[in-house]
mmCIF file of C-alpha atoms and ligand atoms in Angstrom:
data_model
loop_
_atom_site.group_PDB
_atom_site.id
_atom_site.type_symbol
_atom_site.label_atom_id
_atom_site.label_comp_id
_atom_site.label_asym_id
_atom_site.label_seq_id
_atom_site.Cartn_x
_atom_site.Cartn_y
_atom_site.Cartn_z
ATOM 1 C CA MET W 1 -22.910 13.713 12.686
ATOM 2 C CA SER W 2 -23.577 10.202 11.496
ATOM 3 C CA ARG W 3 -20.613 8.009 10.808
ATOM 4 C CA ARG W 4 -21.568 7.979 7.124
ATOM 5 C CA ALA W 5 -21.499 11.988 6.967
ATOM 6 C CA GLU W 6 -18.032 12.043 8.926
ATOM 7 C CA LEU W 7 -16.623 9.539 6.296
ATOM 8 C CA GLU W 8 -18.156 11.318 3.398
ATOM 9 C CA SER W 9 -16.657 14.595 4.592
ATOM 10 C CA GLY W 10 -13.126 13.116 5.224
ATOM 11 C CA LEU W 11 -13.218 11.398 1.684
ATOM 12 C CA GLY W 12 -14.365 14.665 0.222
ATOM 13 C CA GLU W 13 -11.442 16.584 1.665
ATOM 14 C CA VAL W 14 -8.746 13.993 0.609
ATOM 15 C CA ARG W 15 -10.247 13.662 -2.816
ATOM 16 C CA ALA W 16 -9.970 17.327 -3.364
ATOM 17 C CA ARG W 17 -6.443 17.500 -1.892
ATOM 18 C CA ILE W 18 -5.585 14.644 -4.721
ATOM 19 C CA GLU W 19 -7.139 16.713 -7.362
ATOM 20 C CA ARG W 20 -5.364 19.909 -6.285
ATOM 21 C CA ALA W 21 -2.032 18.139 -6.043
ATOM 22 C CA CYS W 22 -2.517 16.252 -9.469
ATOM 23 C CA ALA W 23 -3.321 19.794 -11.017
ATOM 24 C CA ASP W 24 -0.171 21.211 -9.501
ATOM 25 C CA ALA W 25 1.974 18.453 -10.943
ATOM 26 C CA GLY W 26 0.270 18.664 -14.276
ATOM 27 C CA ARG W 27 -1.233 15.143 -13.814
ATOM 28 C CA ASP W 28 -4.824 13.793 -14.352
ATOM 29 C CA ALA W 29 -6.392 12.878 -11.267
ATOM 30 C CA SER W 30 -7.556 9.636 -12.704
ATOM 31 C CA GLN W 31 -3.784 8.505 -12.609
ATOM 32 C CA VAL W 32 -3.894 8.431 -8.854
ATOM 33 C CA THR W 33 -5.963 5.647 -6.781
ATOM 34 C CA LEU W 34 -6.874 6.253 -3.142
ATOM 35 C CA VAL W 35 -6.237 3.314 -0.954
ATOM 36 C CA ALA W 36 -8.288 4.010 2.168
ATOM 37 C CA VAL W 37 -6.384 2.547 5.124
ATOM 38 C CA THR W 38 -9.138 1.096 7.530
ATOM 39 C CA LYS W 39 -6.753 -0.515 10.150
ATOM 40 C CA PHE W 40 -8.310 -0.373 13.437
ATOM 41 C CA PHE W 41 -11.698 0.532 12.267
ATOM 42 C CA PRO W 42 -14.550 -1.865 11.938
ATOM 43 C CA ALA W 43 -15.951 -3.661 8.881
ATOM 44 C CA SER W 44 -18.998 -1.356 9.034
ATOM 45 C CA ASP W 45 -16.783 1.644 7.968
ATOM 46 C CA VAL W 46 -15.304 -0.460 5.089
ATOM 47 C CA ARG W 47 -18.763 -0.934 4.078
ATOM 48 C CA LEU W 48 -19.743 2.760 4.321
ATOM 49 C CA LEU W 49 -16.567 3.706 2.200
ATOM 50 C CA ALA W 50 -17.350 1.167 -0.401
ATOM 51 C CA ASP W 51 -20.914 2.745 -0.675
ATOM 52 C CA LEU W 52 -19.233 6.202 -0.951
ATOM 53 C CA GLY W 53 -17.175 4.900 -3.962
ATOM 54 C CA VAL W 54 -13.965 3.714 -2.355
ATOM 55 C CA THR W 55 -12.562 0.663 -4.531
ATOM 56 C CA ASP W 56 -9.358 0.120 -2.615
ATOM 57 C CA VAL W 57 -8.628 -0.556 0.890
ATOM 58 C CA GLY W 58 -5.327 -1.074 2.952
ATOM 59 C CA GLU W 59 -4.890 -3.194 6.074
ATOM 60 C CA ASN W 60 -1.712 -3.702 7.987
ATOM 61 C CA ARG W 61 -2.255 -6.445 10.330
ATOM 62 C CA HIS W 62 -2.831 -9.818 9.215
ATOM 63 C CA GLN W 63 -5.463 -11.052 11.654
ATOM 64 C CA GLU W 64 -7.608 -8.133 11.388
ATOM 65 C CA ALA W 65 -7.230 -7.845 7.489
ATOM 66 C CA GLU W 66 -8.134 -11.628 7.145
ATOM 67 C CA ALA W 67 -11.218 -11.129 9.080
ATOM 68 C CA LYS W 68 -12.434 -7.642 7.423
ATOM 69 C CA ALA W 69 -11.727 -9.116 3.930
ATOM 70 C CA ALA W 70 -13.937 -12.009 4.838
ATOM 71 C CA GLU W 71 -16.773 -9.965 6.239
ATOM 72 C CA CYS W 72 -16.577 -7.551 3.216
ATOM 73 C CA ALA W 73 -16.249 -10.144 0.715
ATOM 74 C CA ASP W 74 -19.492 -9.185 -1.168
ATOM 75 C CA LEU W 75 -18.261 -5.622 -1.852
ATOM 76 C CA GLY W 76 -15.692 -6.498 -4.593
ATOM 77 C CA LEU W 77 -13.073 -4.235 -3.191
ATOM 78 C CA ARG W 78 -9.220 -4.576 -3.729
ATOM 79 C CA TRP W 79 -7.373 -5.428 -0.703
ATOM 80 C CA HIS W 80 -3.879 -3.944 -0.142
ATOM 81 C CA TYR W 81 -1.682 -5.550 2.385
ATOM 82 C CA ILE W 82 0.455 -2.787 3.642
ATOM 83 C CA GLY W 83 1.999 -4.018 6.706
ATOM 84 C CA GLY W 84 4.913 -6.015 8.073
ATOM 85 C CA LEU W 85 4.890 -9.646 6.663
ATOM 86 C CA GLN W 86 5.947 -12.581 8.835
ATOM 87 C CA SER W 87 7.245 -15.437 6.904
ATOM 88 C CA ASN W 88 4.880 -17.834 8.521
ATOM 89 C CA LYS W 89 1.917 -15.489 7.546
ATOM 90 C CA ALA W 90 2.791 -14.625 3.890
ATOM 91 C CA GLY W 91 1.116 -17.527 2.590
ATOM 92 C CA ALA W 92 -2.117 -16.797 4.392
ATOM 93 C CA VAL W 93 -1.960 -13.001 3.241
ATOM 94 C CA ALA W 94 -1.830 -13.974 -0.423
ATOM 95 C CA ARG W 95 -5.159 -15.771 0.115
ATOM 96 C CA TYR W 96 -7.098 -12.505 0.676
ATOM 97 C CA ALA W 97 -4.842 -9.738 -0.477
ATOM 98 C CA ASP W 98 -5.227 -8.588 -4.215
ATOM 99 C CA VAL W 99 -2.052 -6.523 -3.858
ATOM 100 C CA VAL W 100 0.676 -7.263 -1.372
ATOM 101 C CA GLU W 101 2.680 -3.672 -1.206
ATOM 102 C CA SER W 102 5.311 -4.735 1.634
ATOM 103 C CA LEU W 103 7.298 -7.266 0.128
ATOM 104 C CA ASP W 104 10.780 -6.552 1.291
ATOM 105 C CA ARG W 105 12.947 -9.805 1.278
ATOM 106 C CA PRO W 106 13.381 -12.634 -0.878
ATOM 107 C CA LYS W 107 12.668 -15.236 1.701
ATOM 108 C CA LEU W 108 8.790 -14.112 1.515
ATOM 109 C CA VAL W 109 8.449 -14.802 -2.288
ATOM 110 C CA GLY W 110 8.157 -18.549 -2.143
ATOM 111 C CA ARG W 111 5.595 -18.441 0.565
ATOM 112 C CA LEU W 112 3.549 -15.695 -1.267
ATOM 113 C CA ASP W 113 3.663 -17.576 -4.474
ATOM 114 C CA ARG W 114 2.520 -20.727 -2.790
ATOM 115 C CA GLY W 115 -0.306 -18.717 -1.095
ATOM 116 C CA ALA W 116 -1.456 -17.143 -4.623
ATOM 117 C CA GLN W 117 -1.493 -20.609 -6.187
ATOM 118 C CA GLU W 118 -3.396 -22.071 -3.681
ATOM 119 C CA ARG W 119 -5.968 -19.122 -4.001
ATOM 120 C CA GLY W 120 -5.982 -19.719 -7.742
ATOM 121 C CA ARG W 121 -5.059 -16.472 -9.003
ATOM 122 C CA PRO W 122 -1.982 -14.278 -9.226
ATOM 123 C CA VAL W 123 -1.182 -11.753 -6.655
ATOM 124 C CA ASP W 124 0.131 -8.206 -7.606
ATOM 125 C CA VAL W 125 3.279 -7.215 -5.683
ATOM 126 C CA LEU W 126 4.787 -4.139 -4.842
ATOM 127 C CA LEU W 127 8.331 -4.004 -3.314
ATOM 128 C CA GLN W 128 8.675 -1.896 -0.223
ATOM 129 C CA VAL W 129 11.908 0.362 -0.644
ATOM 130 C CA SER W 130 13.456 1.663 2.658
ATOM 131 C CA LEU W 131 14.058 5.399 2.336
ATOM 132 C CA ASP W 132 15.988 5.545 5.790
ATOM 133 C CA PRO W 133 19.579 6.595 5.550
ATOM 134 C CA PRO W 134 22.059 3.671 5.438
ATOM 135 C CA GLY W 135 22.678 2.110 8.930
ATOM 136 C CA ALA W 136 19.335 3.555 10.390
ATOM 137 C CA GLU W 137 17.491 1.351 13.019
ATOM 138 C CA HIS W 138 15.857 -1.027 10.829
ATOM 139 C CA ARG W 139 12.642 -0.095 9.674
ATOM 140 C CA ALA W 140 10.573 -2.017 6.909
ATOM 141 C CA GLY W 141 11.739 -2.005 3.445
ATOM 142 C CA VAL W 142 14.500 -3.401 1.084
ATOM 143 C CA ASP W 143 17.581 -1.430 0.821
ATOM 144 C CA PRO W 144 17.619 0.037 -2.726
ATOM 145 C CA ASP W 145 20.987 -1.822 -3.198
ATOM 146 C CA ASP W 146 19.106 -4.990 -2.954
ATOM 147 C CA LEU W 147 16.210 -4.119 -4.789
ATOM 148 C CA ALA W 148 17.306 -5.692 -8.188
ATOM 149 C CA VAL W 149 17.733 -8.931 -6.711
ATOM 150 C CA LEU W 150 14.334 -8.881 -5.060
ATOM 151 C CA ALA W 151 12.693 -7.934 -8.282
ATOM 152 C CA GLU W 152 14.253 -10.837 -10.034
ATOM 153 C CA SER W 153 12.987 -13.375 -7.664
ATOM 154 C CA VAL W 154 9.499 -11.979 -7.990
ATOM 155 C CA THR W 155 9.568 -12.049 -11.693
ATOM 156 C CA ALA W 156 10.513 -15.593 -11.426
ATOM 157 C CA ALA W 157 7.479 -16.564 -9.351
ATOM 158 C CA GLU W 158 4.772 -17.952 -11.284
ATOM 159 C CA HIS W 159 1.734 -16.599 -9.357
ATOM 160 C CA LEU W 160 3.128 -13.169 -8.605
ATOM 161 C CA ARG W 161 3.057 -10.167 -10.773
ATOM 162 C CA LEU W 162 5.617 -7.471 -10.167
ATOM 163 C CA ARG W 163 3.785 -4.207 -10.480
ATOM 164 C CA GLY W 164 6.010 -1.546 -8.839
ATOM 165 C CA LEU W 165 7.271 0.020 -5.563
ATOM 166 C CA MET W 166 5.855 1.145 -2.552
ATOM 167 C CA ALA W 167 7.730 3.519 0.356
ATOM 168 C CA VAL W 168 6.853 5.392 3.511
ATOM 169 C CA ALA W 169 8.614 8.485 4.173
ATOM 170 C CA PRO W 170 10.877 8.171 7.211
ATOM 171 C CA LEU W 171 10.133 10.315 10.457
ATOM 172 C CA GLY W 172 12.422 13.225 11.061
ATOM 173 C CA GLU W 173 12.992 14.082 7.345
ATOM 174 C CA GLU W 174 11.111 16.281 4.849
ATOM 175 C CA PRO W 175 8.843 13.910 2.954
ATOM 176 C CA SER W 176 9.813 15.959 -0.167
ATOM 177 C CA SER W 177 13.409 15.054 0.240
ATOM 178 C CA ALA W 178 12.851 11.465 0.965
ATOM 179 C CA PHE W 179 10.560 11.096 -1.996
ATOM 180 C CA ALA W 180 13.077 12.796 -4.211
ATOM 181 C CA ARG W 181 15.376 9.603 -3.363
ATOM 182 C CA LEU W 182 12.491 7.570 -4.184
ATOM 183 C CA ALA W 183 12.079 8.959 -7.463
ATOM 184 C CA GLN W 184 15.707 8.225 -8.325
ATOM 185 C CA VAL W 185 15.371 4.659 -7.081
ATOM 186 C CA ARG W 186 12.090 4.285 -9.296
ATOM 187 C CA ALA W 187 13.828 5.636 -12.408
ATOM 188 C CA HIS W 188 16.539 3.183 -12.178
ATOM 189 C CA PHE W 189 14.114 0.258 -11.417
ATOM 190 C CA LEU W 190 11.923 1.100 -14.285
ATOM 191 C CA ASP W 191 14.880 0.818 -16.660
ATOM 192 C CA GLN W 192 14.931 -2.845 -15.641
ATOM 193 C CA HIS W 193 11.181 -3.439 -15.092
ATOM 194 C CA PRO W 194 9.311 -0.906 -17.438
ATOM 195 C CA SER W 195 5.993 -2.198 -16.927
ATOM 196 C CA ALA W 196 6.196 -2.327 -13.086
ATOM 197 C CA ASP W 197 5.221 1.316 -13.119
ATOM 198 C CA LEU W 198 3.134 1.576 -9.932
ATOM 199 C CA LEU W 199 4.358 3.600 -7.068
ATOM 200 C CA SER W 200 2.585 3.696 -3.751
ATOM 201 C CA ALA W 201 3.737 6.507 -1.638
ATOM 202 C CA GLY W 202 1.940 9.215 0.390
ATOM 203 C CA MET W 203 -0.194 9.125 3.425
ATOM 204 C CA SER W 204 -2.570 11.644 5.130
ATOM 205 C CA GLY W 205 0.272 13.944 5.874
ATOM 206 C CA ASP W 206 2.363 13.855 2.657
ATOM 207 C CA LEU W 207 0.200 12.807 -0.240
ATOM 208 C CA GLU W 208 0.992 16.029 -2.092
ATOM 209 C CA ALA W 209 4.603 15.519 -1.790
ATOM 210 C CA ALA W 210 4.119 11.752 -3.121
ATOM 211 C CA ILE W 211 1.772 12.821 -6.126
ATOM 212 C CA ALA W 212 4.491 15.439 -7.071
ATOM 213 C CA ILE W 213 7.083 12.671 -7.679
ATOM 214 C CA GLY W 214 4.725 10.476 -9.549
ATOM 215 C CA ALA W 215 2.817 8.186 -7.100
ATOM 216 C CA THR W 216 -0.040 6.199 -8.568
ATOM 217 C CA HIS W 217 -1.411 5.165 -5.198
ATOM 218 C CA VAL W 218 -1.751 7.342 -1.968
ATOM 219 C CA ARG W 219 -2.489 5.195 1.191
ATOM 220 C CA VAL W 220 -4.582 7.493 3.636
ATOM 221 C CA GLY W 221 -6.210 6.578 6.894
ATOM 222 C CA SER W 222 -6.548 9.335 9.561
ATOM 223 C CA ALA W 223 -7.454 11.843 7.052
ATOM 224 C CA ILE W 224 -10.560 10.051 6.106
ATOM 225 C CA LEU W 225 -11.325 7.760 9.217
ATOM 226 C CA GLY W 226 -10.110 10.033 11.972
ATOM 227 C CA SER W 227 -7.452 9.372 14.408
ATOM 228 C CA ARG W 228 -6.910 5.691 15.274
ATOM 229 C CA PRO W 229 -7.698 4.297 18.679
ATOM 230 C CA LEU W 230 -4.186 3.202 19.148
ATOM 231 C CA HIS W 231 -1.247 4.464 17.110
ATOM 232 C CA ARG W 232 1.061 2.273 15.180
HETATM 233 C C1 PLP M 1 -1.362 3.508 8.632
HETATM 234 C C2 PLP M 1 -0.592 3.283 7.432
HETATM 235 C C3 PLP M 1 -0.850 4.521 6.279
HETATM 236 C C4 PLP M 1 -1.978 5.495 6.461
HETATM 237 O O1 PLP M 1 -1.619 6.544 7.563
HETATM 238 P P1 PLP M 1 -2.271 7.713 7.685
HETATM 239 O O2 PLP M 1 -1.275 8.707 8.313
HETATM 240 O O3 PLP M 1 -3.231 7.560 8.782
HETATM 241 O O4 PLP M 1 -3.036 8.264 6.588
HETATM 242 C C5 PLP M 1 -0.098 4.450 5.200
HETATM 243 N N1 PLP M 1 0.660 3.487 4.786
HETATM 244 C C6 PLP M 1 0.974 2.672 5.782
HETATM 245 C C7 PLP M 1 2.184 1.637 5.467
HETATM 246 C C8 PLP M 1 0.506 2.522 7.038
HETATM 247 O O5 PLP M 1 0.813 1.627 7.991
#
């Protein structure tokens, strides 16, 4: 099977899953954007995916993302940065990312804002919310108690647009119960920021559970591209 045929088949299956999950949730499939997570895979795959109709791609490592975005600059894709942000790299990420999904601390806001300013256009920002139980070993994401303060700092930044929330279901818990907490956090957040209504949640293993609670973006890698050569 050619690589193109492999990607076409993975993509077809994922699109069918999204449609089914939307139907089950009484939602229109046009309300959910597929972000194809291309980390660890070459720019040639990004090119094939674009040709197969993918509009949004996700990357989680700065150097790899920067190089691929440059190689694929002619494709008109929206680049989502979904990985851990180091404060000394945040400015550089804002120069190629159209959406930064993983903002999780106020310290990064100024650097992202300056990067967006240098690039000359605003960057969309999602705040990554931690769904870990309180006191868990730190994984990425802002504690829901600290979300309001972080959101305020983004709204105050001239070159950033607060667009919504992002989350990853923790390992070792049913995704649907973690996403139920996310739905509550989001409802509270929307009271304060009604127009920041994007929600990026759901991956290859749990996109149905995320769509059921209102995800507008699902980030899917291995179900489209196959298993990664190295695992995160
Ligand atoms: C890798 C990654 C994904 C995609 O994971 P799959 O299980 O391969 O679909 C989604 N979100 C984040 C934050 C990731 O790092």
